[in-house]
XYZ file of N, CA and C in Angstrom:
636
model
N 41.879 -11.188 -25.164
C 40.397 -12.565 -25.576
C 40.865 -12.734 -26.708
N 40.942 -12.380 -28.106
C 40.432 -13.209 -28.643
C 41.432 -13.129 -29.340
N 43.133 -12.336 -28.343
C 44.665 -12.530 -28.822
C 44.821 -14.165 -28.854
N 44.383 -15.076 -27.829
C 43.705 -16.231 -27.620
C 43.460 -16.763 -27.988
N 42.054 -16.866 -28.723
C 41.327 -17.466 -28.944
C 41.897 -18.573 -30.387
N 43.114 -16.721 -31.642
C 42.977 -16.798 -32.723
C 44.402 -17.723 -31.846
N 44.933 -17.815 -31.256
C 46.657 -18.672 -31.718
C 46.023 -20.196 -30.694
N 44.846 -20.250 -30.562
C 44.363 -21.573 -30.351
C 43.727 -22.314 -31.270
N 43.311 -21.746 -32.319
C 42.822 -21.917 -33.370
C 44.034 -21.923 -34.497
N 45.020 -21.266 -34.242
C 46.074 -21.405 -35.670
C 46.649 -22.034 -35.566
N 46.868 -23.368 -33.577
C 47.198 -24.277 -33.164
C 47.023 -25.591 -33.416
N 45.609 -24.701 -33.435
C 44.241 -26.781 -33.503
C 45.369 -27.088 -35.130
N 45.000 -25.978 -36.206
C 45.015 -25.687 -37.263
C 46.101 -26.690 -37.935
N 47.578 -25.744 -37.006
C 48.963 -26.544 -37.589
C 48.789 -28.281 -36.994
N 47.422 -28.697 -36.079
C 47.882 -30.271 -35.468
C 46.987 -31.291 -35.617
N 46.119 -30.212 -36.635
C 45.142 -31.062 -37.235
C 46.267 -31.245 -39.661
N 46.555 -30.467 -39.831
C 47.331 -30.307 -40.806
C 48.430 -31.035 -41.160
N 49.286 -30.973 -39.153
C 50.192 -32.010 -39.045
C 49.910 -33.252 -40.026
N 48.979 -33.879 -38.827
C 48.485 -35.314 -38.377
C 47.649 -35.765 -39.859
N 47.398 -35.275 -40.541
C 46.912 -34.715 -42.464
C 48.148 -34.664 -42.685
N 48.855 -34.143 -43.348
C 50.402 -34.370 -43.861
C 51.338 -36.494 -43.054
N 51.192 -36.649 -42.185
C 51.312 -38.062 -41.309
C 50.406 -38.766 -42.605
N 49.045 -39.254 -42.120
C 48.962 -39.598 -42.944
C 48.505 -40.434 -44.199
N 49.046 -38.885 -45.019
C 49.503 -39.009 -46.533
C 50.891 -39.615 -46.101
N 51.588 -39.557 -46.243
C 53.659 -39.726 -45.864
C 52.693 -41.313 -45.969
N 52.316 -41.951 -44.633
C 52.586 -43.274 -44.319
C 50.899 -43.923 -45.137
N 50.415 -43.249 -46.102
C 49.568 -43.408 -48.156
C 50.576 -43.574 -48.320
N 51.222 -42.401 -49.111
C 52.331 -42.910 -50.094
C 53.187 -43.633 -49.313
N 53.670 -44.199 -48.064
C 55.496 -44.753 -48.341
C 54.516 -46.925 -48.397
N 52.671 -46.579 -48.079
C 52.877 -47.511 -47.498
C 52.358 -48.590 -49.346
N 52.070 -47.462 -50.118
C 51.638 -47.383 -52.152
C 53.706 -48.603 -52.523
N 54.072 -47.157 -52.295
C 55.413 -47.842 -53.064
C 55.942 -48.770 -51.993
N 55.495 -49.058 -51.121
C 56.024 -51.087 -49.549
C 55.801 -51.534 -50.959
N 53.926 -52.335 -51.418
C 52.853 -52.636 -52.491
C 53.654 -52.701 -53.745
N 54.193 -51.083 -54.331
C 54.193 -51.073 -55.652
C 56.155 -52.451 -55.525
N 56.827 -51.612 -54.445
C 58.295 -52.909 -54.519
C 57.409 -54.394 -55.076
N 56.919 -54.587 -53.282
C 55.800 -55.896 -53.565
C 55.467 -56.506 -54.538
N 54.913 -56.083 -55.471
C 54.321 -56.226 -56.500
C 55.213 -56.881 -58.234
N 56.297 -55.710 -58.105
C 57.445 -55.993 -58.633
C 59.090 -57.555 -58.172
N 58.399 -58.171 -56.985
C 58.987 -59.486 -56.411
C 58.544 -60.272 -55.682
N 59.143 -61.862 -55.771
C 58.391 -62.438 -54.776
C 58.922 -62.797 -53.588
N 60.031 -62.034 -53.772
C 60.592 -61.733 -52.105
C 62.106 -62.476 -52.112
N 62.838 -62.219 -51.061
C 64.438 -62.596 -50.526
C 64.400 -64.421 -51.080
N 64.169 -64.366 -49.800
C 63.757 -66.868 -50.594
C 62.308 -66.904 -50.813
N 63.168 -68.235 -51.251
C 62.866 -69.448 -51.911
C 62.799 -71.176 -51.913
N 61.230 -71.605 -51.712
C 61.422 -72.983 -51.588
C 60.033 -73.672 -52.457
N 60.673 -74.354 -53.544
C 59.737 -75.408 -54.256
C 59.856 -76.292 -54.575
N 58.512 -77.201 -55.001
C 57.987 -78.528 -55.176
C 57.850 -78.689 -56.935
N 58.403 -79.755 -57.335
C 57.957 -79.704 -58.446
C 57.559 -81.048 -58.320
N 56.026 -81.377 -58.330
C 55.639 -82.794 -57.994
C 54.708 -83.134 -59.403
N 54.419 -81.698 -60.210
C 53.080 -83.395 -60.802
C 53.812 -82.968 -62.151
N 54.700 -83.812 -62.317
C 55.927 -83.554 -63.640
C 55.486 -84.727 -65.194
N 55.890 -84.465 -65.687
C 55.923 -85.927 -66.705
C 57.558 -85.468 -67.798
N 58.646 -86.576 -67.850
C 59.141 -86.241 -68.377
C 59.391 -87.069 -69.594
N 60.413 -87.244 -70.437
C 60.466 -88.103 -71.623
C 62.146 -87.558 -72.020
N 63.308 -89.104 -71.950
C 64.324 -89.617 -72.032
C 64.343 -89.338 -73.763
N 64.949 -88.903 -74.294
C 65.694 -89.140 -76.202
C 66.563 -89.443 -76.469
N 67.260 -89.844 -75.630
C 68.686 -90.612 -75.902
C 68.169 -92.350 -76.221
N 67.389 -92.690 -76.811
C 67.038 -94.050 -76.862
C 67.490 -95.555 -75.526
N 68.362 -95.286 -74.771
C 68.741 -96.165 -73.593
C 67.669 -96.964 -72.842
N 66.749 -96.541 -73.116
C 66.320 -97.161 -71.727
C 64.109 -96.902 -72.800
N 64.925 -97.439 -74.101
C 64.307 -98.663 -74.995
C 64.261 -99.546 -75.272
N 63.581 -100.469 -75.177
C 63.942 -101.628 -76.254
C 62.313 -102.723 -75.971
N 62.948 -103.254 -77.946
C 61.125 -103.640 -78.382
C 60.227 -104.471 -77.172
N 59.070 -103.395 -76.574
C 57.980 -103.913 -76.166
C 58.333 -103.727 -74.335
N 59.167 -103.189 -73.869
C 60.012 -102.616 -72.859
C 60.918 -101.668 -72.664
N 59.004 -100.213 -72.841
C 59.900 -98.793 -72.449
C 60.047 -98.066 -71.091
N 61.451 -98.220 -70.785
C 62.097 -97.108 -69.296
C 61.008 -94.965 -69.532
N 61.457 -95.054 -71.450
C 61.622 -94.393 -71.116
C 60.472 -92.636 -71.706
N 59.895 -93.182 -69.895
C 59.162 -91.608 -69.883
C 58.039 -92.156 -68.702
N 58.795 -91.298 -67.531
C 57.764 -90.767 -66.811
C 57.789 -89.895 -66.098
N 58.329 -89.858 -64.662
C 56.973 -88.222 -64.201
C 58.043 -88.262 -63.508
N 58.225 -86.059 -63.895
C 60.274 -85.463 -63.598
C 59.454 -84.595 -62.079
N 59.750 -84.397 -61.510
C 59.940 -83.604 -60.118
C 61.153 -82.787 -59.780
N 61.061 -81.904 -58.685
C 62.609 -81.067 -58.464
C 61.695 -80.261 -57.036
N 63.097 -80.130 -56.038
C 63.165 -79.274 -55.263
C 64.168 -78.465 -55.296
N 63.875 -77.333 -54.438
C 64.991 -76.788 -54.605
C 64.270 -75.106 -53.593
N 66.009 -74.460 -53.440
C 66.211 -73.411 -52.454
C 66.855 -72.222 -53.658
N 66.206 -71.215 -53.912
C 66.690 -69.671 -54.398
C 66.963 -68.977 -53.643
N 68.440 -68.204 -54.062
C 67.903 -66.941 -52.540
C 67.960 -65.489 -52.995
N 67.144 -64.918 -53.387
C 67.298 -63.098 -54.321
C 68.552 -62.010 -54.155
N 69.045 -62.202 -55.124
C 70.722 -60.962 -54.477
C 69.450 -59.213 -55.075
N 68.633 -59.843 -56.096
C 67.298 -58.292 -56.345
C 66.942 -59.419 -57.062
N 66.536 -58.083 -57.423
C 65.169 -58.614 -58.313
C 64.668 -59.063 -59.852
N 65.636 -59.230 -59.440
C 66.062 -60.542 -61.162
C 68.044 -62.201 -61.393
N 68.164 -61.388 -59.818
C 69.120 -62.085 -59.864
C 68.036 -63.745 -58.993
N 68.610 -64.716 -59.136
C 68.480 -65.784 -57.927
C 69.881 -66.671 -57.961
N 70.359 -66.931 -56.789
C 71.691 -68.141 -56.883
C 70.862 -70.092 -56.475
N 70.408 -70.693 -57.721
C 69.538 -72.251 -57.076
C 70.123 -72.511 -56.684
N 69.553 -73.269 -55.519
C 70.389 -75.243 -55.487
C 69.157 -76.880 -55.717
N 68.969 -76.504 -56.618
C 68.987 -77.575 -57.559
C 68.752 -78.720 -57.524
N 67.584 -79.630 -57.379
C 67.747 -81.348 -57.625
C 66.604 -81.782 -58.639
N 66.719 -82.985 -58.460
C 65.722 -82.713 -59.886
C 65.523 -84.104 -60.479
N 65.319 -84.506 -61.109
C 65.003 -86.094 -60.960
C 64.029 -86.384 -62.032
N 63.288 -87.677 -62.634
C 62.502 -88.702 -63.124
C 62.788 -89.627 -62.980
N 61.462 -90.644 -62.308
C 61.477 -92.143 -62.768
C 60.481 -92.735 -63.593
N 61.149 -93.639 -63.624
C 60.012 -94.672 -64.296
C 60.072 -96.039 -64.115
N 58.412 -96.778 -64.295
C 58.749 -97.885 -64.202
C 57.969 -99.057 -65.328
N 57.674 -100.143 -65.356
C 57.392 -101.044 -66.711
C 57.027 -102.454 -65.728
N 56.157 -102.867 -66.503
C 56.604 -104.616 -66.201
C 55.964 -104.961 -67.057
N 56.190 -106.375 -68.220
C 55.563 -106.790 -68.980
C 56.203 -108.315 -69.303
N 54.976 -108.970 -68.691
C 54.822 -110.514 -68.726
C 55.903 -110.994 -67.116
N 55.601 -110.068 -66.717
C 56.067 -110.312 -64.886
C 57.510 -109.642 -64.732
N 58.438 -109.504 -66.464
C 59.919 -108.519 -65.792
C 59.330 -107.076 -65.262
N 60.347 -106.389 -64.496
C 59.765 -105.505 -63.613
C 60.791 -103.957 -63.796
N 61.458 -103.924 -64.571
C 62.518 -102.450 -64.518
C 62.099 -100.912 -64.059
N 62.774 -100.592 -62.835
C 61.942 -99.564 -62.327
C 63.578 -98.664 -62.707
N 63.359 -97.354 -63.071
C 64.591 -96.084 -63.217
C 64.506 -95.067 -62.835
N 65.324 -94.421 -61.987
C 65.696 -93.458 -60.919
C 66.723 -92.551 -61.480
N 66.701 -91.145 -62.250
C 67.779 -90.681 -62.755
C 67.472 -88.882 -62.001
N 68.600 -88.207 -61.825
C 68.531 -86.800 -61.606
C 69.968 -86.784 -61.455
N 70.101 -85.145 -60.733
C 71.279 -84.513 -60.453
C 70.647 -83.655 -59.501
N 71.743 -83.444 -58.649
C 71.857 -81.976 -57.597
C 72.944 -81.248 -58.041
N 72.891 -80.402 -57.674
C 73.717 -78.679 -57.882
C 72.959 -77.899 -57.579
N 73.825 -76.220 -58.505
C 73.583 -75.018 -58.297
C 73.009 -74.483 -59.713
N 72.856 -73.684 -60.027
C 72.503 -72.745 -61.133
C 71.926 -71.403 -60.146
N 71.776 -69.646 -61.576
C 71.550 -69.211 -61.611
C 70.069 -69.133 -62.037
N 68.813 -68.207 -61.627
C 68.602 -68.363 -62.254
C 67.960 -66.894 -62.476
N 67.291 -66.299 -63.866
C 67.017 -65.191 -64.250
C 65.736 -64.239 -64.566
N 64.770 -63.561 -63.040
C 63.919 -63.440 -63.406
C 63.268 -62.246 -64.502
N 62.535 -62.178 -66.094
C 62.108 -61.453 -67.017
C 61.273 -60.639 -66.326
N 60.915 -60.059 -65.146
C 60.336 -59.154 -64.988
C 58.812 -59.292 -64.318
N 57.331 -58.966 -63.849
C 56.286 -58.607 -63.547
C 55.283 -58.341 -64.102
N 53.863 -59.232 -65.004
C 53.022 -59.253 -66.008
C 52.964 -58.538 -64.980
N 51.755 -58.095 -64.738
C 50.511 -56.947 -63.721
C 50.208 -57.446 -62.212
N 51.931 -57.630 -62.077
C 51.867 -58.159 -60.687
C 52.043 -58.957 -59.615
N 51.319 -60.216 -60.621
C 50.891 -62.039 -60.799
C 51.864 -62.610 -61.706
N 52.373 -62.666 -62.389
C 53.133 -63.366 -63.811
C 54.980 -63.140 -63.474
N 55.116 -64.203 -63.203
C 56.858 -63.221 -62.878
C 57.467 -64.622 -63.682
N 58.116 -64.458 -65.297
C 58.245 -65.101 -65.688
C 60.361 -65.457 -65.905
N 60.843 -66.878 -66.231
C 61.696 -66.725 -66.086
C 62.869 -67.565 -66.721
N 64.201 -67.550 -66.160
C 65.039 -68.381 -66.721
C 66.325 -69.229 -66.580
N 66.796 -70.514 -66.583
C 67.573 -70.810 -65.231
C 68.599 -71.885 -65.452
N 69.111 -72.015 -65.111
C 71.068 -72.574 -65.984
C 71.535 -73.348 -64.352
N 71.162 -74.013 -64.133
C 72.123 -75.530 -63.568
C 73.128 -76.125 -64.361
N 74.524 -76.755 -63.239
C 74.864 -77.342 -62.991
C 75.141 -78.859 -62.726
N 75.393 -79.772 -62.554
C 74.785 -81.399 -61.917
C 75.726 -82.280 -61.701
N 75.609 -81.953 -60.375
C 76.582 -83.962 -59.583
C 74.547 -85.076 -61.269
N 75.677 -86.145 -61.987
C 73.192 -86.400 -62.350
C 74.548 -88.552 -62.661
N 73.799 -89.003 -61.350
C 73.213 -89.797 -61.229
C 71.967 -91.288 -61.814
N 72.165 -92.098 -61.690
C 71.024 -92.619 -61.849
C 71.397 -94.170 -61.380
N 70.338 -94.886 -61.390
C 69.958 -95.940 -60.076
C 68.832 -97.176 -61.043
N 68.596 -97.923 -61.551
C 67.801 -98.952 -62.177
C 67.661 -100.628 -60.793
N 66.703 -101.259 -61.444
C 66.477 -102.471 -60.573
C 66.203 -103.042 -62.159
N 66.193 -104.849 -62.543
C 65.614 -104.964 -63.020
C 64.720 -106.428 -62.027
N 63.927 -107.261 -62.136
C 62.899 -107.804 -61.282
C 62.701 -108.503 -62.164
N 62.532 -109.831 -61.925
C 61.250 -111.595 -62.414
C 60.694 -112.081 -61.706
N 59.192 -111.792 -61.991
C 57.540 -112.733 -60.518
C 58.391 -111.905 -59.349
N 59.083 -110.782 -59.326
C 60.169 -110.133 -58.069
C 60.296 -110.745 -57.765
N 62.091 -110.956 -57.523
C 63.115 -111.302 -57.699
C 63.537 -110.496 -58.557
N 65.465 -110.078 -56.868
C 65.523 -109.563 -58.273
C 66.364 -110.036 -59.232
N 66.925 -109.626 -60.606
C 67.826 -109.920 -61.622
C 69.613 -108.932 -61.023
N 69.102 -107.481 -60.884
C 69.968 -106.485 -61.267
C 71.117 -106.201 -59.603
N 69.550 -106.335 -59.054
C 69.887 -105.867 -57.799
C 69.695 -104.311 -57.965
N 70.094 -103.793 -56.599
C 69.701 -101.925 -57.062
C 71.293 -101.903 -57.133
N 71.781 -101.142 -58.833
C 72.351 -100.978 -59.659
C 72.519 -99.189 -59.510
N 73.768 -98.953 -58.816
C 74.027 -97.011 -58.305
C 74.925 -96.448 -58.970
N 75.323 -95.919 -60.201
C 75.949 -96.131 -60.995
C 77.178 -94.529 -60.096
N 77.893 -94.337 -60.927
C 79.015 -93.511 -60.261
C 78.894 -91.169 -60.339
N 78.468 -91.205 -60.563
C 77.899 -89.556 -60.713
C 79.180 -89.209 -61.545
N 78.708 -87.751 -62.359
C 79.177 -88.219 -64.212
C 78.625 -86.405 -63.217
N 79.025 -85.226 -64.759
C 79.262 -84.227 -64.453
C 77.766 -84.053 -65.724
N 76.728 -83.181 -65.758
C 75.504 -82.942 -66.442
C 74.862 -81.284 -66.640
N 74.053 -80.849 -66.297
C 73.822 -79.480 -66.487
C 72.228 -79.869 -67.129
N 71.116 -78.294 -66.764
C 70.104 -78.666 -67.805
C 69.940 -77.119 -67.019
N 68.566 -77.134 -68.128
C 68.109 -75.549 -68.381
C 66.023 -75.935 -67.918
N 65.874 -74.663 -67.641
C 64.542 -75.114 -67.170
C 63.777 -73.446 -67.307
N 62.466 -73.279 -67.520
C 62.350 -71.982 -67.525
C 60.088 -72.096 -67.512
N 60.159 -70.841 -67.584
C 58.954 -70.750 -67.022
C 58.663 -69.826 -66.612
N 57.348 -69.722 -65.745
C 56.950 -68.876 -65.199
C 55.954 -69.107 -63.603
N 56.339 -67.696 -62.053
C 55.822 -68.897 -61.147
C 54.685 -67.498 -61.282
N 53.102 -68.212 -60.791
C 52.039 -67.335 -60.192
C 51.720 -67.326 -59.027
N 52.270 -65.664 -59.062
C 52.116 -65.453 -57.715
C 50.539 -66.108 -57.044
N 50.084 -66.468 -55.907
C 48.819 -66.271 -55.890
C 49.256 -65.313 -54.235
N 49.197 -65.273 -53.386
C 50.065 -64.085 -52.636
C 51.097 -63.743 -51.975
N 51.140 -63.513 -51.393
C 52.651 -62.507 -50.194
C 53.824 -64.143 -49.900
N 52.867 -64.768 -49.317
C 54.017 -65.994 -49.465
C 54.030 -66.817 -49.859
N 52.666 -67.839 -51.212
C 52.752 -68.973 -52.385
C 52.523 -68.082 -53.578
N 52.916 -68.960 -54.556
C 53.788 -69.511 -56.385
C 53.034 -70.087 -56.296
N 53.085 -70.090 -57.906
C 52.725 -71.853 -58.211
C 53.257 -71.419 -59.499
N 54.804 -72.318 -59.592
C 55.502 -72.543 -60.440
C 55.394 -73.476 -61.838
N 55.264 -73.307 -63.336
C 55.057 -73.968 -63.968
C 55.969 -73.951 -65.113
N 56.185 -74.258 -66.034
C 57.688 -74.527 -66.404
C 57.755 -75.797 -66.725
N 59.062 -75.606 -67.835
C 59.954 -76.559 -69.116
C 60.719 -76.825 -68.834
N 61.513 -78.156 -69.466
C 63.099 -78.011 -68.760
C 63.952 -79.018 -69.694
N 65.434 -79.357 -69.632
C 66.159 -79.783 -70.561
C 67.125 -79.988 -69.301
N 67.921 -81.669 -69.731
C 69.028 -82.543 -68.997
C 69.281 -83.244 -69.230
N 69.932 -82.681 -69.034
C 71.460 -83.869 -69.234
C 72.647 -84.298 -68.158
N 72.600 -85.702 -69.288
C 73.829 -86.512 -68.224
C 74.230 -88.073 -69.497
N 75.232 -88.495 -68.516
C 75.585 -89.233 -68.654
C 76.092 -89.833 -67.378
N 75.508 -90.814 -65.947
C 76.649 -91.398 -65.432
C 76.900 -93.107 -65.617
N 76.239 -93.560 -66.925
C 76.397 -94.617 -67.569
C 76.202 -94.725 -68.474
N 74.691 -95.220 -68.476
C 73.599 -94.896 -69.781
C 72.889 -93.041 -70.401
N 72.341 -92.481 -70.306
C 72.760 -91.730 -71.699
C 70.711 -91.280 -70.593
N 70.667 -90.188 -69.552
C 68.978 -89.667 -69.264
C 69.219 -88.510 -69.484
N 69.152 -87.863 -70.742
C 69.060 -86.808 -71.070
C 67.503 -87.417 -71.727
N 67.273 -85.578 -71.307
C 65.845 -85.330 -72.057
C 64.875 -84.478 -71.894
N 63.375 -84.016 -71.242
C 62.153 -83.307 -71.309
C 61.591 -83.339 -70.733
N 61.499 -81.966 -70.165
C 59.899 -82.204 -69.713
C 59.062 -81.192 -68.987
N 57.772 -81.477 -68.006
C 57.294 -80.656 -68.070
C 56.353 -80.606 -66.078
N 57.205 -79.548 -65.931
C 56.547 -79.355 -64.298
C 55.591 -78.267 -63.509
N 54.782 -79.174 -62.917
C 53.844 -77.338 -61.542
C 54.255 -78.191 -60.739
N 54.409 -76.915 -59.495
C 53.987 -77.218 -58.422
C 53.766 -76.603 -57.473
N 54.164 -75.754 -56.613
C 54.421 -74.816 -55.521
C 55.433 -74.231 -55.012
N 55.841 -72.893 -54.415
C 56.445 -72.218 -53.588
C 56.548 -71.379 -53.171
N 57.182 -71.656 -51.723
C 57.249 -70.473 -51.012
C 58.678 -69.343 -50.555
N 57.017 -68.172 -50.425
C 58.396 -66.764 -50.552
C 58.283 -65.912 -49.439
N 59.377 -66.237 -48.705
C 59.094 -64.917 -47.381
C 60.146 -63.304 -47.933
N 60.666 -63.180 -47.490
C 61.654 -62.100 -47.039
C 61.222 -60.398 -48.340
N 62.109 -59.571 -48.023
C 61.647 -58.777 -48.975
C 62.406 -58.308 -49.774
N 63.237 -57.677 -50.549
C 64.668 -57.003 -52.046
C 63.752 -55.563 -51.552
N 64.752 -55.135 -51.369
C 65.113 -54.432 -51.352
C 65.351 -53.186 -53.128
């Protein structure tokens, strides 16, 4: 009887030990997954930049008393992360400006559609993810002039030209799915006028998927 009791006690202890080991393994696995999560933003990313300022530096949009060289900057991009450092980006970026003086109104929309590579510089505290990105664009420009509501030029769409851009900043991770990108950028292109210039933009990113 004592032998049976001892055997049952040993079996019970083994069961408790096994359950504890399994629990410890789950804790370790969860910790490793959390560490992996904190080192990157995910596999897929869609970013909208909608709070932006842009300044054209060429002088092509500046006339005495009439300045279309400053406007708002926006972008939309999708990125695929090969690993925690390198992303392939499809980037749409542009700037718009309009001004009216004595009934004469000018409007400019310029930018580009292209692809690029982003290099993520690592993680600061698991929340800040600095980066730098280079892009090649098909640059375009559209402008209109009107007086008292009557079109002078119509819509002038120039043929695309080769352009490039560089942008860099930081993604501030708010959670597993959402981060806030804040970046500075430089855009170069000459579809007709020189649309080159610099800007700063803030927005929102949606991130999902795992990077092993």
